[in-house]
GROMACS .gro file of C-alpha atoms in nm:
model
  409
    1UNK     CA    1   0.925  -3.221  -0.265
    2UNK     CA    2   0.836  -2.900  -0.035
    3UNK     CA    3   1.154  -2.940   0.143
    4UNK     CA    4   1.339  -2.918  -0.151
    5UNK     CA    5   1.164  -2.641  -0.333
    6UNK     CA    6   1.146  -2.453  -0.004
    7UNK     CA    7   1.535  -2.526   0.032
    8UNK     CA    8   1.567  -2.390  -0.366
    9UNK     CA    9   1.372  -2.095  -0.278
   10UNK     CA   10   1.615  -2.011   0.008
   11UNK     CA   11   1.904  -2.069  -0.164
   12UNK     CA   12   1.737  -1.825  -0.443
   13UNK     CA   13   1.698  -1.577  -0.210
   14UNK     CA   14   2.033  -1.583  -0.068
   15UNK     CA   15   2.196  -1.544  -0.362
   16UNK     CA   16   1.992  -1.227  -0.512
   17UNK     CA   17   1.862  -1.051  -0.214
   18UNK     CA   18   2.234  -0.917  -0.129
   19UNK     CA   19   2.563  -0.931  -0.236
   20UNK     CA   20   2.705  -1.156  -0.019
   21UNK     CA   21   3.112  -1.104   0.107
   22UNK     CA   22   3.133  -0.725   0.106
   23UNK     CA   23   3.436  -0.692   0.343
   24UNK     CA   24   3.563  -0.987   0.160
   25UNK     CA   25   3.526  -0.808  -0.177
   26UNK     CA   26   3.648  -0.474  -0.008
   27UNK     CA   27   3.968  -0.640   0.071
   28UNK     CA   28   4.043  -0.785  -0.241
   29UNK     CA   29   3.989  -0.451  -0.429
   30UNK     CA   30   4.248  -0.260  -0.176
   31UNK     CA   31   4.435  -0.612  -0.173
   32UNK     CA   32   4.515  -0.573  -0.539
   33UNK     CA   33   4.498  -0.233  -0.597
   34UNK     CA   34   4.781  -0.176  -0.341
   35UNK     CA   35   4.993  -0.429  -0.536
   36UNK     CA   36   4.947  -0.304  -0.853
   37UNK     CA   37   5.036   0.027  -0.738
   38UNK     CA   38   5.325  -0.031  -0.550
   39UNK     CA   39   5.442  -0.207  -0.806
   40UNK     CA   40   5.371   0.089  -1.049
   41UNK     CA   41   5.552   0.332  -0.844
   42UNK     CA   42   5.827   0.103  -0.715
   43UNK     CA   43   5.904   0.050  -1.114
   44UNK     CA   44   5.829   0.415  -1.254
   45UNK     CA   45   6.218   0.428  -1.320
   46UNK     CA   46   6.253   0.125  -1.510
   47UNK     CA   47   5.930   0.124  -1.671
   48UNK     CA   48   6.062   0.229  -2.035
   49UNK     CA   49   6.275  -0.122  -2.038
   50UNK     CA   50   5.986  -0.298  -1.883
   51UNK     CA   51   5.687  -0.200  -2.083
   52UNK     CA   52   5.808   0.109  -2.316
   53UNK     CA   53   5.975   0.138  -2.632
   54UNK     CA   54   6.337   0.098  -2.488
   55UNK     CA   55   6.234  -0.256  -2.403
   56UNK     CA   56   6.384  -0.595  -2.482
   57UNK     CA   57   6.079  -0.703  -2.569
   58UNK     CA   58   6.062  -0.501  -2.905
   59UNK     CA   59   5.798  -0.344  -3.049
   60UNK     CA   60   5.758  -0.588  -3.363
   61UNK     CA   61   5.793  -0.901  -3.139
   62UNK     CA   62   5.443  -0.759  -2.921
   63UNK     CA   63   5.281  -0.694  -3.214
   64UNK     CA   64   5.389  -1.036  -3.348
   65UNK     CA   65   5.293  -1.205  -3.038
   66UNK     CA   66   4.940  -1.001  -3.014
   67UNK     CA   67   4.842  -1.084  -3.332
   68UNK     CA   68   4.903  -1.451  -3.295
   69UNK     CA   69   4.770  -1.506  -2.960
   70UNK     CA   70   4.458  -1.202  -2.927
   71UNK     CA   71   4.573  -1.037  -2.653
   72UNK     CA   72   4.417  -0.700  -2.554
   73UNK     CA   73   4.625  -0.436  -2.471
   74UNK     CA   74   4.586  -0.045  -2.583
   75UNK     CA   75   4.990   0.032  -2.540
   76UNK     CA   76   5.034  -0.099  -2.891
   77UNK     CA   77   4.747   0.101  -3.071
   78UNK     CA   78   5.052   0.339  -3.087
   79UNK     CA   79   5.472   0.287  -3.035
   80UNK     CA   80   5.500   0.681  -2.963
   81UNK     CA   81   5.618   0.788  -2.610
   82UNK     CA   82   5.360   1.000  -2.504
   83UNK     CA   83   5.110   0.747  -2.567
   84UNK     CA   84   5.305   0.510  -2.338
   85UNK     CA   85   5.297   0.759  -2.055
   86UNK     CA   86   4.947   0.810  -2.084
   87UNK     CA   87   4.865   0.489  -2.069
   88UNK     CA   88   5.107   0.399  -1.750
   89UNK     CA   89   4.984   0.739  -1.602
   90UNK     CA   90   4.612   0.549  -1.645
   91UNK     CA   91   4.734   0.211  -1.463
   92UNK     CA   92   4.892   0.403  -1.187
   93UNK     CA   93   4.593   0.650  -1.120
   94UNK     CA   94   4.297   0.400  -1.140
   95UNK     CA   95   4.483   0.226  -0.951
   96UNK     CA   96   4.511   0.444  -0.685
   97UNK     CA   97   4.108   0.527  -0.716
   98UNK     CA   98   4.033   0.182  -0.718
   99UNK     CA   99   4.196   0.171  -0.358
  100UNK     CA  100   4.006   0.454  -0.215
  101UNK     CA  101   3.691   0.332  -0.341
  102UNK     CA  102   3.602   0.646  -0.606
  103UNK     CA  103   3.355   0.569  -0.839
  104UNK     CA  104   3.479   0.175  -0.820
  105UNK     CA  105   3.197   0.035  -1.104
  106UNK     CA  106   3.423   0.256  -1.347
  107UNK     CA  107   3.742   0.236  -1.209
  108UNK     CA  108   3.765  -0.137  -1.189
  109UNK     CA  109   3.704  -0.106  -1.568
  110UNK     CA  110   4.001   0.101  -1.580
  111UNK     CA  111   4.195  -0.096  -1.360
  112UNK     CA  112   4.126  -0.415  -1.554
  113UNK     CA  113   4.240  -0.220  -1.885
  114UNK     CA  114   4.569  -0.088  -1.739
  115UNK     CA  115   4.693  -0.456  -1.617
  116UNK     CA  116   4.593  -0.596  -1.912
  117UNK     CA  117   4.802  -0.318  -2.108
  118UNK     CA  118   5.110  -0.362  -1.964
  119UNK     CA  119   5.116  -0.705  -1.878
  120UNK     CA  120   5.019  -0.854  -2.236
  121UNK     CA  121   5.284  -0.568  -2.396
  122UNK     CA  122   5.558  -0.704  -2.253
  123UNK     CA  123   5.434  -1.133  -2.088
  124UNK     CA  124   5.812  -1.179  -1.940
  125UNK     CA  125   5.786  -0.945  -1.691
  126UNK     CA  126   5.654  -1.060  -1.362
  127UNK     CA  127   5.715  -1.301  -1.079
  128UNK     CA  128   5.381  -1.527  -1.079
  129UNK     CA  129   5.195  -1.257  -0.898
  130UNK     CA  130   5.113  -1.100  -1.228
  131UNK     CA  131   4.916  -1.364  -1.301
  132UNK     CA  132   4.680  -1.326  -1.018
  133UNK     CA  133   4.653  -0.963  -1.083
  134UNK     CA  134   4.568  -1.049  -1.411
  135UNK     CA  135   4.312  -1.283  -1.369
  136UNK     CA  136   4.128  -1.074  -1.050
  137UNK     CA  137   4.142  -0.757  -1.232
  138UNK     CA  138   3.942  -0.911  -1.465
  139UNK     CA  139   3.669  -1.039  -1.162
  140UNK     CA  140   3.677  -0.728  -0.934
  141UNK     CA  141   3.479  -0.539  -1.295
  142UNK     CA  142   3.150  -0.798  -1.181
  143UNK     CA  143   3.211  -0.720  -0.814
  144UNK     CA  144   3.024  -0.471  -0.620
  145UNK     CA  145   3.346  -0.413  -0.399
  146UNK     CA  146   3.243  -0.054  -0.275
  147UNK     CA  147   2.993  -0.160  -0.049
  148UNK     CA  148   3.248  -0.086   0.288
  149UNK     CA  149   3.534   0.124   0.290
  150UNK     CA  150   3.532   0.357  -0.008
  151UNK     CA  151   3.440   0.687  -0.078
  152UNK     CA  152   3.126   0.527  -0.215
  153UNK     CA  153   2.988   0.427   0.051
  154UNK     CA  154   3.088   0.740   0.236
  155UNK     CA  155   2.924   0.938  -0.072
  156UNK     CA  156   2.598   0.654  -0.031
  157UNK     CA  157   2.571   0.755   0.359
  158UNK     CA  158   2.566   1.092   0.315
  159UNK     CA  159   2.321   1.074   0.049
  160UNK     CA  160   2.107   0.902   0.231
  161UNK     CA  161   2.133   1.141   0.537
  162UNK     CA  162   2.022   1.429   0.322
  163UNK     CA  163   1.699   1.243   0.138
  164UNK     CA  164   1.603   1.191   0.511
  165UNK     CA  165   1.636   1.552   0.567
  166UNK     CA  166   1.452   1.667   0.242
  167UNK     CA  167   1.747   1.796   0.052
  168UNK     CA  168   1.809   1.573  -0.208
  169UNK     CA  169   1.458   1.520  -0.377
  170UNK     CA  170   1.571   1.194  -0.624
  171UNK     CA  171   1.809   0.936  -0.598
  172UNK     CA  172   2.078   0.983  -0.869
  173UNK     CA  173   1.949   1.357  -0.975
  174UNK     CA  174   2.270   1.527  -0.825
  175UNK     CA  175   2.544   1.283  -0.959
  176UNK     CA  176   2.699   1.518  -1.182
  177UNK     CA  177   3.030   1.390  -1.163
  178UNK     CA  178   2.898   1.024  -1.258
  179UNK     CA  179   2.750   1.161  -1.548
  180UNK     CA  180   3.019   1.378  -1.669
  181UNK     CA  181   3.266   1.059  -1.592
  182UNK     CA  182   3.025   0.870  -1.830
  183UNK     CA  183   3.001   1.098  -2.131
  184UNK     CA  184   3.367   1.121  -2.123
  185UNK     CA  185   3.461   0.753  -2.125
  186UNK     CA  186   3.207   0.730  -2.391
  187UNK     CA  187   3.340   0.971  -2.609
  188UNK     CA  188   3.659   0.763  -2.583
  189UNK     CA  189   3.511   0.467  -2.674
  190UNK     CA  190   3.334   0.582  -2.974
  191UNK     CA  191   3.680   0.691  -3.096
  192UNK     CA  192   3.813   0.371  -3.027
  193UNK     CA  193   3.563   0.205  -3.196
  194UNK     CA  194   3.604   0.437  -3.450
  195UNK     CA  195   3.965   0.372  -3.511
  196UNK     CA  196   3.859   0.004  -3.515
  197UNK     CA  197   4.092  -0.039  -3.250
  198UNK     CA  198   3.918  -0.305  -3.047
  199UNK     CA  199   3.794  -0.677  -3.152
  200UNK     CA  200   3.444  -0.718  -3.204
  201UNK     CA  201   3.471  -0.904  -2.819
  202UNK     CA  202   3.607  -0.626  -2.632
  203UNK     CA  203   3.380  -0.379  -2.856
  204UNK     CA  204   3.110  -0.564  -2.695
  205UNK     CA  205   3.245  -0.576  -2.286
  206UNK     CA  206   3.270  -0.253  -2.337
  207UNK     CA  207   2.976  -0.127  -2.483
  208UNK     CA  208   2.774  -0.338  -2.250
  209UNK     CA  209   2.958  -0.218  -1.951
  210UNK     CA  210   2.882   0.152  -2.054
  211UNK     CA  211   2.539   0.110  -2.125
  212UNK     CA  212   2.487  -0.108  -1.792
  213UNK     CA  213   2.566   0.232  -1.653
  214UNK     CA  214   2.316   0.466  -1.805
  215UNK     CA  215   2.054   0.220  -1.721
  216UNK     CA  216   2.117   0.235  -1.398
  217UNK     CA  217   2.142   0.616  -1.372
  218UNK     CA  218   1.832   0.634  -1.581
  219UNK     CA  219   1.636   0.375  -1.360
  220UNK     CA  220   1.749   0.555  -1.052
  221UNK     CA  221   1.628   0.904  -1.174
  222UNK     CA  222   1.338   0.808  -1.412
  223UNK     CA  223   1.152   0.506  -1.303
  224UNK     CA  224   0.808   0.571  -1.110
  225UNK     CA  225   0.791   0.265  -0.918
  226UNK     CA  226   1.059   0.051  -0.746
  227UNK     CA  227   1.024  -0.269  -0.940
  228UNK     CA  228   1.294  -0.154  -1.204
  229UNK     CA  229   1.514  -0.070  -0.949
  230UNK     CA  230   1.472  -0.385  -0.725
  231UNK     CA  231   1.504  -0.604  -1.078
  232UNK     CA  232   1.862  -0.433  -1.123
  233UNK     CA  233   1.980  -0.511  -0.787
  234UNK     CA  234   1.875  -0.850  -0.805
  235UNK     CA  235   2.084  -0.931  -1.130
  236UNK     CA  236   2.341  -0.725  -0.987
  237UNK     CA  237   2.385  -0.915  -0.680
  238UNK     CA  238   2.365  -1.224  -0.859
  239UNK     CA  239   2.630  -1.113  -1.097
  240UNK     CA  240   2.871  -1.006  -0.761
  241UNK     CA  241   2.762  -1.360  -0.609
  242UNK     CA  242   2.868  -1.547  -0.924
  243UNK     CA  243   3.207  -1.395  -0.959
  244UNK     CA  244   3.267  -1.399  -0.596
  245UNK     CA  245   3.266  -1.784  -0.566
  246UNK     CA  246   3.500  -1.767  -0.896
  247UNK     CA  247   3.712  -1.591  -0.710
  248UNK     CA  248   3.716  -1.820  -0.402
  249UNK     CA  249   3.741  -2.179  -0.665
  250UNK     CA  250   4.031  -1.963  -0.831
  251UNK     CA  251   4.233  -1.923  -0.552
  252UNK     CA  252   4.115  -2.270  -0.444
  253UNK     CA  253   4.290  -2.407  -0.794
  254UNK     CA  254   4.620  -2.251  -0.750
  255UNK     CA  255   4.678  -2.401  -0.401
  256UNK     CA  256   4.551  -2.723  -0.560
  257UNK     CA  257   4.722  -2.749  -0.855
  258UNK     CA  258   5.039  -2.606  -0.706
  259UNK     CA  259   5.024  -2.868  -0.419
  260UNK     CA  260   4.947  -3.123  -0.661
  261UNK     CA  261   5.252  -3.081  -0.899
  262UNK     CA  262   5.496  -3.014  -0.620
  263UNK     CA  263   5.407  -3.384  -0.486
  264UNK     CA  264   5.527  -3.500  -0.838
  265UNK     CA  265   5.855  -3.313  -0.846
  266UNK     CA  266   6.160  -3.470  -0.760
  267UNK     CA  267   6.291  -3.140  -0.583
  268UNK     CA  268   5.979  -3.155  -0.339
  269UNK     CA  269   6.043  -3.499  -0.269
  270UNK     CA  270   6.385  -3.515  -0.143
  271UNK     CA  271   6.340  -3.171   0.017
  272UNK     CA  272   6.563  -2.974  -0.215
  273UNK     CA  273   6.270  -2.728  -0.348
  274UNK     CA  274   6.357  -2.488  -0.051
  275UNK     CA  275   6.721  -2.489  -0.032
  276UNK     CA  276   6.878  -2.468  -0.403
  277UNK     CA  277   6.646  -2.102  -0.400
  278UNK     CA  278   6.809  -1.996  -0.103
  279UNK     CA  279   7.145  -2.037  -0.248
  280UNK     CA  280   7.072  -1.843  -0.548
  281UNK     CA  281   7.181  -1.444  -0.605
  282UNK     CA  282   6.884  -1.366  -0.727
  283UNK     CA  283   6.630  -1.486  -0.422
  284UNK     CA  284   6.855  -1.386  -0.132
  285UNK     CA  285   6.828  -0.981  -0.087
  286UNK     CA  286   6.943  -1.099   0.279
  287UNK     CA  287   7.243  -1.323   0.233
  288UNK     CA  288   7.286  -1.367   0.612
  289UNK     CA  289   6.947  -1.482   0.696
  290UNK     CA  290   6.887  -1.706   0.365
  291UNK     CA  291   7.242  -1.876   0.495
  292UNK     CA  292   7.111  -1.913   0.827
  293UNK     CA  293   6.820  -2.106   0.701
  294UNK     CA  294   6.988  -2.330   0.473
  295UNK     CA  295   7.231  -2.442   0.756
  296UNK     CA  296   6.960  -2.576   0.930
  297UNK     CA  297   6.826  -2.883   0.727
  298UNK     CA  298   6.545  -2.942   1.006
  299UNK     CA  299   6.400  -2.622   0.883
  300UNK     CA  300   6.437  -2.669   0.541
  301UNK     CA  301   6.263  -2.996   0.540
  302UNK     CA  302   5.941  -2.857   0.759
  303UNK     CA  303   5.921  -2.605   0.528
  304UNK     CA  304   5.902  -2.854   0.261
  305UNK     CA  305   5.653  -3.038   0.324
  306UNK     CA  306   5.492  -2.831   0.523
  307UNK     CA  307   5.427  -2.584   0.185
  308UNK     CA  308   5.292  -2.907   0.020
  309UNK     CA  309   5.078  -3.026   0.280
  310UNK     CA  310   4.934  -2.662   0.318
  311UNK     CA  311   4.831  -2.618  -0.019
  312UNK     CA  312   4.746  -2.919  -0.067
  313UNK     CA  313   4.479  -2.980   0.241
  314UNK     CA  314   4.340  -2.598   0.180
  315UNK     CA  315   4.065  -2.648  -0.037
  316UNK     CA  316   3.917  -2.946   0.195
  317UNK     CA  317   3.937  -2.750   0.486
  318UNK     CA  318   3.643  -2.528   0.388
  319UNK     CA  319   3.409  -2.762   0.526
  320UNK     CA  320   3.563  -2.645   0.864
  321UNK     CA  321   3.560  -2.300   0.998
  322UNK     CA  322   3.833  -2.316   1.254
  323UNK     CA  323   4.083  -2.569   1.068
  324UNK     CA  324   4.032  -2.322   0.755
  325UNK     CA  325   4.155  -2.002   0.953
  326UNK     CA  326   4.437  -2.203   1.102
  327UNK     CA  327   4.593  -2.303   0.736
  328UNK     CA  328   4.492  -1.923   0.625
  329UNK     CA  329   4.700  -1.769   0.868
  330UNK     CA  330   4.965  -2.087   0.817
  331UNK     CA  331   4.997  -1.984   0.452
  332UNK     CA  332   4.931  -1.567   0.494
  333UNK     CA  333   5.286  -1.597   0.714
  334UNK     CA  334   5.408  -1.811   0.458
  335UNK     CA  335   5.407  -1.581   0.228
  336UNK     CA  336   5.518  -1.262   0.429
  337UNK     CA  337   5.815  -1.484   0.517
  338UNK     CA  338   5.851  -1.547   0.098
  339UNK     CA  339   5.866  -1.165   0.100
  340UNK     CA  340   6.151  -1.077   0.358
  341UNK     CA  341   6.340  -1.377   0.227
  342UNK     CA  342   6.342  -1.488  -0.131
  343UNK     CA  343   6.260  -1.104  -0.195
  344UNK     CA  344   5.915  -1.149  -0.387
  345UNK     CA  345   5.740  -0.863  -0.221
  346UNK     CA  346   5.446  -0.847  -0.451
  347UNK     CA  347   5.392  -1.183  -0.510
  348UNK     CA  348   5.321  -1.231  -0.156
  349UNK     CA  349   5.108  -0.932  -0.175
  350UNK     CA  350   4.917  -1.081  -0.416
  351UNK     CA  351   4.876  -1.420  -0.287
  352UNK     CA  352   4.769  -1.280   0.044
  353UNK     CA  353   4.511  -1.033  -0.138
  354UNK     CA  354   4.406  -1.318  -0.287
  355UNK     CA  355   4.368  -1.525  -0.005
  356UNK     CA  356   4.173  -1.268   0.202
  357UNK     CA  357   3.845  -1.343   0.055
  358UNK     CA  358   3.828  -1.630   0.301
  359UNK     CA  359   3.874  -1.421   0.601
  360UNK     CA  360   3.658  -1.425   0.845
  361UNK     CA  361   3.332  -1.155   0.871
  362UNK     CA  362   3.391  -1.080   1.184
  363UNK     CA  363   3.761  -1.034   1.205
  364UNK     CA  364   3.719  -0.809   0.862
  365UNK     CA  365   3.492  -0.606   1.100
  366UNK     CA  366   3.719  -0.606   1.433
  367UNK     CA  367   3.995  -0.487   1.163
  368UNK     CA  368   3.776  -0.200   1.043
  369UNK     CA  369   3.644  -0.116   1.418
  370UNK     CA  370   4.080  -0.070   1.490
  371UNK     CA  371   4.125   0.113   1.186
  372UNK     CA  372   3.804   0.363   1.225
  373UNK     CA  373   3.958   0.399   1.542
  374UNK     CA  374   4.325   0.502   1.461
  375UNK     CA  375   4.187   0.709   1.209
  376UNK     CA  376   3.996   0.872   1.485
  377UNK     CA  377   4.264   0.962   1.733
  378UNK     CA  378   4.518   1.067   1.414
  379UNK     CA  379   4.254   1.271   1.240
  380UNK     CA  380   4.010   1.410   1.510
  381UNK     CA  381   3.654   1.454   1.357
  382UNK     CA  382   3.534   1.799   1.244
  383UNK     CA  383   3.257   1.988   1.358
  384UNK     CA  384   3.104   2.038   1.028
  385UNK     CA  385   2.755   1.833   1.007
  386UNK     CA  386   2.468   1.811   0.747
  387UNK     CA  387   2.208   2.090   0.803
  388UNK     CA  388   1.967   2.031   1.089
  389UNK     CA  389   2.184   1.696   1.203
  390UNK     CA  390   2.246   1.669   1.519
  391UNK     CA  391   2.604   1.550   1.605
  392UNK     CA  392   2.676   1.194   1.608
  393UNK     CA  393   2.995   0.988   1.802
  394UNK     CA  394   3.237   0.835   1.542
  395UNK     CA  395   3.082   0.552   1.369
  396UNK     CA  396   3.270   0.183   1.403
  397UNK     CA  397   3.138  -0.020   1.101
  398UNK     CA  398   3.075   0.130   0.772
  399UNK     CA  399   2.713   0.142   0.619
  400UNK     CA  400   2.622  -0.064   0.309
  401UNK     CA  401   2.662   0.091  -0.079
  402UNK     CA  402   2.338   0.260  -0.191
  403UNK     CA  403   2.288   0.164  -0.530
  404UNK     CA  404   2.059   0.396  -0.620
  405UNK     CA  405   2.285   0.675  -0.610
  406UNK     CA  406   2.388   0.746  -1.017
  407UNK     CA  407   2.736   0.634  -1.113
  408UNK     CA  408   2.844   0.504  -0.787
  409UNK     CA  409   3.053   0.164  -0.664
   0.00000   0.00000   0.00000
């Protein structure tokens, strides 16, 4: 019995003392972001017959189709045109903030509110992809994915450097921005609410998220002793912990259930799956090299199976390190090949975002070490240094979040 409760007590531990996977979580939050964005921008032309008012999808068949199955979305709270741009402007620029890693607690909120938007306006539009945007938008909100590699953490660093050098004299007492950031979004929300222009479900997400926030500020500037502060991180971490192994036993079910209804389909079987696609218009941007493929029925039948046995064997191979990064990278080139050849760019983003929270630690950090490094020899460090700091060389691995410091990641 003390083996086990010591073994509960560790596992305890574990799971609230940090939140576990942040270059995992990092990657999925530029992962996605990226997609959403390019997509965005690669779109911004067509995006009044996509999700605007010069649609196929009318405006009476949304509302129709929101009303009957509860879908949240703020596009249809109005049918005018500048409301539309506002709202697209939203998607594309939290988006983009989400991907640097500004102020990510709030702008994962927004990010989650712009996919939903457009995607439940108009359901037809999208590739598969969408659908694993849609359902990791919605995870990356309990995430604390600015731990590494946003301006967060830069902004948590150099906070900490200047408390160590007397000039900041509280955690969270110079986060203007945050707090500005804050009133704002809640002025918008009371209007909303207002309105009566969200269900009593999203009225509560919502208002929880946004006071979530002031308590934290408020704990990191008020409280006298550190218990508060330590009793926040620990739910927080177990919140980030819980939604982290979602994400992992998502992405686990679609390789699953997609392996296991491709062994059921006829086309799988006799090894057709692979080459009607490459014979239609519509999947072959490159008619030579889907041809070229098809003419070899070798390849087509590797591919096959191969695709089946992948996803099928994936979630069983997390048991073992080395035979799960060999079917990672299998199915990562898999779906950059999907890319170049049936032309379904950001599906294969997506898939791949969504399969990098099983990289490993240690080749997240190797990537970051190269890319601190490029950085470096592009954009040659300034001389400009915190008062009294002596001059450092260029750093290699990027420090952990401070959560202490107001409205931060």
């Amino acid at each position: 019995m003390n083996r086990i409760a010591v073994s509960i007590s560790r596992g305890i531990a574990r799971v609230t003392d940090a939140a576990l996977g942040p270059y995992q979580t990092a990657v999925i939050r530029i992962g996605f972001a990226a997609t959403w964005l390019l997509f965005l921008l690669r779109e911004f032309p067509h995006r009044q017959e996509m999700y605007g008012p010069d649609g196929p999808w009318k405006w009476d068949l949304a509302q129709r189709l929101v009303a009957d199955n509860h879908a949240f979305t703020i596009l249809m709270w109005s049918d005018s045109q500048v409301w539309f741009e506002t709202v697209y402007a939203l998607a594309v620029l939290s988006a983009l903030l989400l991907l640097v890693g500004w102020r990510t607690r709030t702008m994962s909120v927004l990010f989650m509110v712009g996919v939903l938007s457009l995607q439940n306006r108009s359901i037809f539009m999208g590739d598969g992809g969408d659908n694993v945007i849609h359902l990791m938008a919605i995870y990356l909100v309990f995430t604390r994915c600015g731990q590494v590699w946003s301006l967060d953490a830069r902004r948590a660093r150099l906070a900490r450097e200047a408390r160590a050098l007397g000039d900041l004299p509280r955690a969270g007492a110079q986060d203007r921005v945050g707090l500005v950031l804050w009133a704002v979004l809640g002025l918008l929300l009371a209007a909303a609410t207002g309105a009566g222009r969200l269900s009593p479900g999203w009225l509560m997400i919502f208002w929880g998220l946004w006071a979530v926030q002031a308590l934290w500020w408020a704990v990191g500037r008020l409280a006298r002793t550190a218990e508060p502060r330590i009793l926040l991180d620990v739910i927080a971490n177990a919140v980030h912990n819980a939604a982290l192994l979602v994400i992992m036993a998502e992405a686990c079910l679609i390789y699953a259930t997609a392996g296991w209804y491709k062994i059921q389909g006829s086309r799988w079987q006799d090894g057709t799956a692979v080459y009607y696609p490459l014979h239609l218009d519509y999947f072959s941007p490159w008619p030579a090299l889907s041809d070229l493929l098809a003419s070899h029925g070798t390849i087509v039948m590797l591919v096959t199976y191969g695709t089946v046995a992948v996803q099928v064997a994936f979630p069983f191979t997390l048991i073992n390190r080395r035979v799960k990064n060999v079917l990672l990278a299998a199915m990562m080139t898999e779906h950059a090949v999907i890319a170049v050849v049936l032309g379904l760019p950001f599906f294969s983003l997506a898939m791949i975002a969504a399969d990098a929270v099983f990289l490993p630690t240690s080749f997240l950090r190797r990537l970051g070490g190269w890319a601190a490094r490029a950085r470096g020899r592009l954009f040659p460090p300034g001389a400009r240094k915190l008062p009294g700091q002596r001059a450092q060389g260029p750093r290699t691995q990027e420090s952990a979040e401070d959560p202490h410091v107001g409205f931060t990641a």
